[in-house]
Short mmCIF file of C-alpha atoms and ligand atoms in Angstrom, two decimals:
data_model
loop_
_atom_site.label_atom_id
_atom_site.label_comp_id
_atom_site.label_asym_id
_atom_site.label_seq_id
_atom_site.Cartn_x
_atom_site.Cartn_y
_atom_site.Cartn_z
CA UNK M 1 194.10 114.87 146.83
CA UNK M 2 197.55 113.84 145.37
CA UNK M 3 200.18 116.42 145.00
CA UNK M 4 199.95 116.53 141.13
CA UNK M 5 196.25 116.92 141.00
CA UNK M 6 196.56 119.80 143.64
CA UNK M 7 199.06 121.41 141.39
CA UNK M 8 196.84 121.12 138.38
CA UNK M 9 193.78 122.50 140.27
CA UNK M 10 196.03 125.58 141.12
CA UNK M 11 196.95 126.03 137.43
CA UNK M 12 193.32 125.69 136.18
CA UNK M 13 192.02 128.12 138.79
CA UNK M 14 194.22 130.74 137.39
CA UNK M 15 192.11 130.38 134.18
CA UNK M 16 188.83 129.92 135.74
CA UNK M 17 189.17 132.08 138.86
CA UNK M 18 187.45 129.61 141.23
CA UNK M 19 188.41 127.08 143.72
CA UNK M 20 185.37 125.00 143.25
CA UNK M 21 187.01 122.49 140.96
CA UNK M 22 186.34 118.80 141.07
CA UNK M 23 188.19 116.13 138.99
CA UNK M 24 186.89 112.82 137.46
CA UNK M 25 188.19 110.21 135.09
CA UNK M 26 186.51 111.88 132.09
CA UNK M 27 184.49 115.05 131.25
CA UNK M 28 181.27 112.99 130.82
CA UNK M 29 181.78 111.64 134.37
CA UNK M 30 181.72 115.28 135.63
CA UNK M 31 178.48 115.92 133.76
CA UNK M 32 177.03 112.94 135.36
CA UNK M 33 178.17 114.22 138.86
CA UNK M 34 176.41 117.56 137.99
CA UNK M 35 173.24 116.11 136.91
CA UNK M 36 172.97 113.87 139.97
CA UNK M 37 173.72 116.56 142.28
CA UNK M 38 170.78 118.61 140.88
CA UNK M 39 168.60 115.64 141.65
CA UNK M 40 167.97 114.69 137.95
CA UNK M 41 165.97 111.39 137.95
CA UNK M 42 163.28 109.37 136.12
CA UNK M 43 161.00 111.47 133.84
CA UNK M 44 163.04 114.75 134.09
CA UNK M 45 164.02 116.38 130.73
CA UNK M 46 167.42 117.97 129.96
CA UNK M 47 167.81 120.25 126.94
CA UNK M 48 170.85 119.99 124.84
CA UNK M 49 172.10 120.95 121.50
CA UNK M 50 171.29 118.62 118.62
CA UNK M 51 175.01 118.66 117.63
CA UNK M 52 177.09 117.06 120.19
CA UNK M 53 178.98 113.98 121.32
CA UNK M 54 176.87 110.90 122.28
CA UNK M 55 178.49 110.90 125.79
CA UNK M 56 176.48 113.96 126.48
CA UNK M 57 172.91 112.36 126.33
CA UNK M 58 174.33 109.16 127.78
CA UNK M 59 174.44 110.30 131.41
CA UNK M 60 171.23 111.86 131.28
CA UNK M 61 169.56 108.50 130.06
CA UNK M 62 171.69 106.76 132.85
CA UNK M 63 169.74 108.78 135.41
CA UNK M 64 166.41 107.89 133.95
CA UNK M 65 165.72 111.19 132.41
CA UNK M 66 165.38 112.26 128.69
CA UNK M 67 167.45 114.54 126.53
CA UNK M 68 165.57 116.95 124.55
CA UNK M 69 167.50 118.17 121.57
CA UNK M 70 167.55 121.68 120.15
CA UNK M 71 168.50 122.67 116.54
CA UNK M 72 171.54 124.58 116.18
CA UNK M 73 172.47 127.96 115.02
CA UNK M 74 174.43 127.87 111.70
CA UNK M 75 176.73 130.61 112.68
CA UNK M 76 178.35 129.28 115.83
CA UNK M 77 177.09 125.61 115.63
CA UNK M 78 175.56 125.90 119.16
CA UNK M 79 171.94 125.93 120.35
CA UNK M 80 169.64 128.23 118.46
CA UNK M 81 168.36 130.77 120.79
CA UNK M 82 165.20 131.60 119.04
CA UNK M 83 163.62 128.24 119.50
CA UNK M 84 165.18 127.23 122.66
CA UNK M 85 162.16 128.14 124.70
CA UNK M 86 159.89 125.87 122.66
CA UNK M 87 161.67 123.08 124.12
CA UNK M 88 160.88 123.82 127.69
CA UNK M 89 158.09 121.83 129.53
CA UNK M 90 157.22 121.47 133.02
CA UNK M 91 159.48 118.38 133.00
CA UNK M 92 162.58 120.47 132.12
CA UNK M 93 165.09 120.39 134.83
CA UNK M 94 168.37 121.86 133.10
CA UNK M 95 169.61 123.39 130.02
CA UNK M 96 173.13 122.39 128.73
CA UNK M 97 174.82 124.83 126.19
CA UNK M 98 177.99 123.94 124.57
CA UNK M 99 181.18 125.78 123.14
CA UNK M 100 181.06 123.79 120.05
CA UNK M 101 184.68 123.56 118.54
CA UNK M 102 185.41 126.59 121.10
CA UNK M 103 182.74 128.81 119.72
CA UNK M 104 180.77 130.25 122.66
CA UNK M 105 177.05 129.93 122.77
CA UNK M 106 175.08 133.04 123.79
CA UNK M 107 175.38 131.97 127.33
CA UNK M 108 174.05 135.04 128.89
CA UNK M 109 171.02 134.89 127.01
CA UNK M 110 170.47 131.19 127.67
CA UNK M 111 170.98 131.74 131.56
CA UNK M 112 168.19 134.41 131.22
CA UNK M 113 165.92 132.12 129.70
CA UNK M 114 166.73 129.50 132.31
CA UNK M 115 166.11 131.91 135.25
CA UNK M 116 162.67 132.95 133.88
CA UNK M 117 161.83 129.33 133.89
CA UNK M 118 163.56 128.30 137.16
CA UNK M 119 165.89 125.92 135.40
CA UNK M 120 169.39 124.96 136.05
CA UNK M 121 172.13 125.69 133.64
CA UNK M 122 175.34 123.56 132.75
CA UNK M 123 177.87 124.75 130.40
CA UNK M 124 179.77 121.93 128.27
CA UNK M 125 183.20 123.56 128.08
CA UNK M 126 184.80 120.39 126.76
CA UNK M 127 185.89 122.38 123.60
CA UNK M 128 186.08 125.89 125.20
CA UNK M 129 188.52 125.81 128.25
CA UNK M 130 190.88 128.85 127.90
CA UNK M 131 188.09 130.92 125.98
CA UNK M 132 186.22 133.69 127.54
CA UNK M 133 182.72 134.99 127.00
CA UNK M 134 182.05 138.80 127.67
CA UNK M 135 185.03 139.04 129.65
CA UNK M 136 184.87 136.13 131.94
CA UNK M 137 186.17 132.59 131.41
CA UNK M 138 184.01 130.02 129.57
CA UNK M 139 182.06 128.12 132.49
CA UNK M 140 181.49 131.34 134.69
CA UNK M 141 177.92 132.04 133.91
CA UNK M 142 176.07 128.79 134.41
CA UNK M 143 175.24 126.76 137.75
CA UNK M 144 178.03 124.34 136.79
CA UNK M 145 180.27 123.77 133.93
CA UNK M 146 182.37 120.61 132.95
CA UNK M 147 185.65 120.31 130.92
CA UNK M 148 187.59 117.66 129.18
CA UNK M 149 191.22 116.91 129.16
CA UNK M 150 190.86 114.03 126.49
CA UNK M 151 193.75 113.78 123.87
CA UNK M 152 192.55 116.64 121.51
CA UNK M 153 190.97 118.93 123.98
CA UNK M 154 192.31 122.51 124.93
CA UNK M 155 195.00 120.81 126.90
CA UNK M 156 195.26 117.18 127.56
CA UNK M 157 195.96 114.69 130.30
CA UNK M 158 195.22 111.80 127.84
CA UNK M 159 191.83 111.19 129.29
CA UNK M 160 190.44 113.42 132.16
CA UNK M 161 187.68 115.65 133.11
CA UNK M 162 186.62 118.43 135.84
CA UNK M 163 183.72 120.48 136.59
CA UNK M 164 183.43 123.91 138.32
CA UNK M 165 180.51 124.91 140.35
CA UNK M 166 178.99 128.21 140.63
CA UNK M 167 175.84 127.62 142.64
CA UNK M 168 176.43 127.46 146.30
CA UNK M 169 173.24 125.28 146.99
CA UNK M 170 174.98 122.38 144.67
CA UNK M 171 178.24 122.64 146.11
CA UNK M 172 177.54 120.51 149.24
CA UNK M 173 175.64 117.77 147.29
CA UNK M 174 178.68 117.68 144.87
CA UNK M 175 181.18 117.28 147.88
CA UNK M 176 179.13 114.65 149.24
CA UNK M 177 178.99 112.64 146.19
CA UNK M 178 182.93 112.95 145.69
CA UNK M 179 183.43 110.40 148.43
CA UNK M 180 181.64 107.84 146.24
CA UNK M 181 184.29 107.85 143.24
CA UNK M 182 185.83 104.63 142.30
CA UNK M 183 189.63 104.76 142.10
CA UNK M 184 191.19 103.82 138.77
CA UNK M 185 193.03 100.55 138.83
CA UNK M 186 196.74 99.82 138.25
CA UNK M 187 196.04 98.33 134.88
CA UNK M 188 194.23 101.60 133.71
CA UNK M 189 197.12 103.62 134.97
CA UNK M 190 199.82 101.51 133.23
CA UNK M 191 197.70 101.64 129.99
CA UNK M 192 197.43 105.35 130.27
CA UNK M 193 201.17 105.58 130.88
CA UNK M 194 201.91 103.53 127.78
CA UNK M 195 199.62 105.81 125.67
CA UNK M 196 201.32 108.99 126.80
CA UNK M 197 204.73 107.62 125.71
CA UNK M 198 203.39 106.52 122.15
CA UNK M 199 201.74 109.78 121.85
CA UNK M 200 205.02 111.85 122.81
CA UNK M 201 207.33 109.78 120.58
CA UNK M 202 205.52 108.01 117.86
CA UNK M 203 202.69 110.47 116.66
CA UNK M 204 203.53 112.84 113.91
CA UNK M 205 201.98 114.09 110.61
CA UNK M 206 203.14 110.70 108.93
CA UNK M 207 201.63 108.26 111.57
CA UNK M 208 198.65 110.26 112.50
CA UNK M 209 196.12 108.44 110.40
CA UNK M 210 197.31 104.95 111.11
CA UNK M 211 197.49 105.88 114.99
CA UNK M 212 193.93 107.29 115.11
CA UNK M 213 192.78 104.17 113.34
CA UNK M 214 194.39 101.87 115.46
CA UNK M 215 193.54 103.63 118.59
CA UNK M 216 189.97 103.78 117.65
CA UNK M 217 189.90 100.03 116.95
CA UNK M 218 191.52 99.01 119.98
CA UNK M 219 189.34 101.27 122.40
CA UNK M 220 186.36 100.09 120.60
CA UNK M 221 187.26 96.51 121.45
CA UNK M 222 188.01 97.74 124.95
CA UNK M 223 191.81 96.51 124.37
CA UNK M 224 193.19 99.99 125.45
CA UNK M 225 191.90 102.66 127.74
CA UNK M 226 190.01 104.61 125.11
CA UNK M 227 188.09 107.82 124.82
CA UNK M 228 184.88 105.94 124.83
CA UNK M 229 184.37 102.26 125.50
CA UNK M 230 182.68 99.98 122.95
CA UNK M 231 179.46 100.02 125.06
CA UNK M 232 179.09 103.70 125.26
CA UNK M 233 178.69 104.05 121.71
CA UNK M 234 176.38 101.08 120.91
CA UNK M 235 174.00 101.50 124.01
CA UNK M 236 172.75 103.64 126.64
CA UNK M 237 173.57 101.40 129.70
CA UNK M 238 175.91 103.00 132.22
CA UNK M 239 179.39 101.14 132.10
CA UNK M 240 180.76 99.63 135.02
CA UNK M 241 182.95 101.76 137.48
CA UNK M 242 181.65 104.83 135.36
CA UNK M 243 181.79 107.16 138.40
CA UNK M 244 185.70 107.08 138.51
CA UNK M 245 188.31 109.37 140.05
CA UNK M 246 190.86 111.19 138.23
CA UNK M 247 194.38 109.85 139.00
CA UNK M 248 197.89 111.56 139.68
CA UNK M 249 199.42 109.85 136.53
CA UNK M 250 196.77 111.96 134.45
CA UNK M 251 197.45 115.04 136.51
CA UNK M 252 201.07 114.91 135.66
CA UNK M 253 200.45 114.68 132.03
CA UNK M 254 197.90 117.47 132.27
CA UNK M 255 200.57 119.89 134.31
CA UNK M 256 202.98 119.09 131.61
CA UNK M 257 200.33 120.55 128.73
CA UNK M 258 198.48 123.31 130.53
CA UNK M 259 201.77 125.33 130.88
CA UNK M 260 201.70 125.46 126.96
CA UNK M 261 198.26 126.57 126.74
CA UNK M 262 198.39 130.29 126.61
CA UNK M 263 200.92 130.30 123.73
CA UNK M 264 198.75 127.56 122.27
CA UNK M 265 195.50 129.79 122.34
CA UNK M 266 197.19 132.61 120.71
CA UNK M 267 198.42 130.26 117.90
CA UNK M 268 195.03 128.82 117.42
CA UNK M 269 193.30 132.40 117.12
CA UNK M 270 195.84 133.45 114.78
CA UNK M 271 195.57 130.35 112.63
CA UNK M 272 191.58 130.57 112.66
CA UNK M 273 191.92 134.07 111.32
CA UNK M 274 194.23 132.99 108.56
CA UNK M 275 191.75 130.31 107.52
CA UNK M 276 188.79 132.57 107.59
CA UNK M 277 190.77 135.17 105.55
CA UNK M 278 191.31 132.46 102.95
CA UNK M 279 187.92 130.95 102.95
CA UNK M 280 186.18 134.29 102.81
CA UNK M 281 188.49 135.39 99.73
CA UNK M 282 187.47 132.18 97.86
CA UNK M 283 183.60 132.76 98.57
CA UNK M 284 183.54 129.73 100.79
CA UNK M 285 181.73 129.37 104.28
CA UNK M 286 183.90 130.84 107.16
CA UNK M 287 183.67 131.61 110.83
CA UNK M 288 182.26 135.19 111.07
CA UNK M 289 184.74 137.85 112.45
CA UNK M 290 182.47 138.74 115.19
CA UNK M 291 182.99 135.31 116.79
CA UNK M 292 186.85 135.85 117.06
CA UNK M 293 187.09 138.09 119.95
CA UNK M 294 186.73 135.80 122.79
CA UNK M 295 186.62 132.14 121.41
CA UNK M 296 189.33 129.49 121.84
CA UNK M 297 189.14 127.65 118.45
CA UNK M 298 189.82 124.20 119.70
CA UNK M 299 189.11 123.30 115.79
CA UNK M 300 188.16 125.26 112.77
CA UNK M 301 185.10 123.78 110.99
CA UNK M 302 185.28 123.75 107.22
CA UNK M 303 182.07 122.74 105.18
CA UNK M 304 182.80 120.28 102.29
CA UNK M 305 180.78 118.71 99.53
CA UNK M 306 181.74 115.00 100.33
CA UNK M 307 182.98 114.34 103.63
CA UNK M 308 184.24 110.97 103.14
CA UNK M 309 186.14 111.92 99.99
CA UNK M 310 187.57 114.97 101.68
CA UNK M 311 188.80 112.94 104.59
CA UNK M 312 190.38 110.50 101.96
CA UNK M 313 192.30 113.54 100.39
CA UNK M 314 193.61 114.51 103.89
CA UNK M 315 195.03 111.21 104.63
CA UNK M 316 196.69 111.12 101.25
CA UNK M 317 198.12 114.51 101.85
CA UNK M 318 199.07 113.63 105.45
CA UNK M 319 196.83 116.27 106.83
CA UNK M 320 195.50 115.81 110.22
CA UNK M 321 191.88 116.43 109.61
CA UNK M 322 189.33 115.99 112.42
CA UNK M 323 186.00 114.21 111.76
CA UNK M 324 183.74 115.97 114.57
CA UNK M 325 180.86 115.62 114.57
CA UNK M 326 179.78 112.92 112.07
CA UNK M 327 176.38 112.77 113.53
CA UNK M 328 174.19 114.97 115.56
CA UNK M 329 175.19 112.61 118.41
CA UNK M 330 178.74 111.90 117.22
CA UNK M 331 179.63 109.13 116.25
CA UNK M 332 176.27 107.31 116.31
CA UNK M 333 174.93 106.31 112.82
CA UNK M 334 172.28 103.89 113.65
CA UNK M 335 169.60 103.17 116.36
CA UNK M 336 169.21 106.94 116.99
CA UNK M 337 165.89 106.15 118.86
CA UNK M 338 167.84 104.66 121.78
CA UNK M 339 169.17 108.32 122.34
CA UNK M 340 165.57 109.86 121.75
CA UNK M 341 166.45 111.52 118.42
CA UNK M 342 165.62 111.54 114.87
CA UNK M 343 168.32 113.43 112.88
CA UNK M 344 165.94 114.37 110.10
CA UNK M 345 164.02 116.56 112.80
CA UNK M 346 167.31 118.86 112.90
CA UNK M 347 168.16 119.76 109.27
CA UNK M 348 170.86 122.19 110.17
CA UNK M 349 172.66 119.97 112.66
CA UNK M 350 172.23 116.89 110.33
CA UNK M 351 173.87 119.10 107.40
CA UNK M 352 176.58 120.05 109.55
CA UNK M 353 177.31 116.24 110.56
CA UNK M 354 177.29 115.53 106.89
CA UNK M 355 179.46 118.25 105.70
CA UNK M 356 181.82 119.66 108.45
CA UNK M 357 185.41 118.37 108.85
CA UNK M 358 187.78 120.22 111.23
CA UNK M 359 191.21 121.43 110.26
CA UNK M 360 194.12 121.77 112.86
CA UNK M 361 194.50 125.05 114.46
CA UNK M 362 197.53 124.42 116.66
CA UNK M 363 200.00 123.97 113.72
CA UNK M 364 203.07 126.07 113.44
CA UNK M 365 202.70 125.98 109.74
CA UNK M 366 199.18 127.02 108.62
CA UNK M 367 200.47 127.59 105.11
CA UNK M 368 200.71 123.61 104.84
CA UNK M 369 196.84 123.57 105.60
CA UNK M 370 196.11 126.47 103.17
CA UNK M 371 197.95 124.69 100.43
CA UNK M 372 195.92 121.54 100.96
CA UNK M 373 192.64 123.61 101.04
CA UNK M 374 193.67 125.37 97.92
CA UNK M 375 194.34 122.17 96.20
CA UNK M 376 190.85 120.95 96.84
CA UNK M 377 189.13 124.45 96.73
CA UNK M 378 186.45 123.11 94.34
CA UNK M 379 185.61 120.50 97.08
CA UNK M 380 184.83 122.99 99.72
CA UNK M 381 181.41 124.74 100.21
C1 PLP X 401 180.81 118.20 123.18
C2 PLP X 401 181.47 117.24 124.05
N1 PLP X 401 181.09 117.01 125.35
C3 PLP X 401 181.56 116.19 126.03
C4 PLP X 401 182.60 115.38 125.71
C5 PLP X 401 183.14 114.54 126.83
O1 PLP X 401 184.40 114.63 127.19
P1 PLP X 401 185.28 113.45 127.82
O2 PLP X 401 185.74 112.54 126.67
O3 PLP X 401 186.26 113.99 128.61
O4 PLP X 401 184.16 112.68 128.51
C6 PLP X 401 183.02 115.54 124.46
C7 PLP X 401 184.17 114.42 124.11
O5 PLP X 401 184.93 114.59 123.19
C8 PLP X 401 182.50 116.52 123.55
O6 PLP X 401 182.88 116.47 122.20
#
């Protein structure tokens, strides 16, 4: 392991209190590694929330298994516990719970259900690194957890992922697999370095919208190292070199950003409370106070009447509004059957996908966001 990866591992273990940390090129690759170590294969079923990113069902399908979706709870936008058991069959191998926007799922209750049925549990902490659940770091309760260091995640290394393993029986299998990782090529590393420089020196409120548009177009056409390659969002065929390692250049960038995380987490929680107060005062939907204690608030979800129109208002007002999740399997809009889902069967998730936008929480000037929300208050639900 290179020097910077080792240093980053040390920093991460201060948050997660474990040394069983394994790095991959992206969070989705860590998920793939976990599933493979669990022996997931042809005909198996993996339960996931019906409000996620398509890169979650993808590795399940790459392994020949089937994602089984569970409707979400309106309150935390995570899997609805009351109906979870209905999704379990004799083919189920594992349940994936997710910290949507940094809001924790009821992880201990999910783990109890899984234990009752002798199933593995995996926590998708890609939004929730730095948050805690009942006094322990997100990711501590399940057999394994995976995290993302992609651009707009809790701390970023441009692109990147890692996993933690809490189940000792899985550990040996995971360690064996690690030897098969493909190393990122020189071109990939140069590409990433170039993107880091652009982000550091050119990205700001004014350039945000044009940069996001350009980046998405370039990565969709495989012209830059993107968060998702074009193929990952049009089909379910595993991309070439998918099982790729993390590089020193990513770790260097990650180290630069993880140091700012504790301060950033405080800021996000403070801003989220300001936004909740404002929305509550105006009789709009807000994140409930009882979710505030432990959650990391990667994003703050706001429900709006017309999502497309609201995004346009944000662009005009130079507000860095996020568009997660624009589909129950973001960003898929067509051919849902390839991912074994019909959005109409998940009305709460489908409704969230049609109406949720995310306002930035890591801003030093939340008043700017409040003024924007105030201006378009009639457009907010
Ligand atoms: C809920 C969720 N899970 C998993 C991932 C995958 O993370 P990565 O981009 O590091 O593969 C994402 C990516 O944005 C996500 O939103």
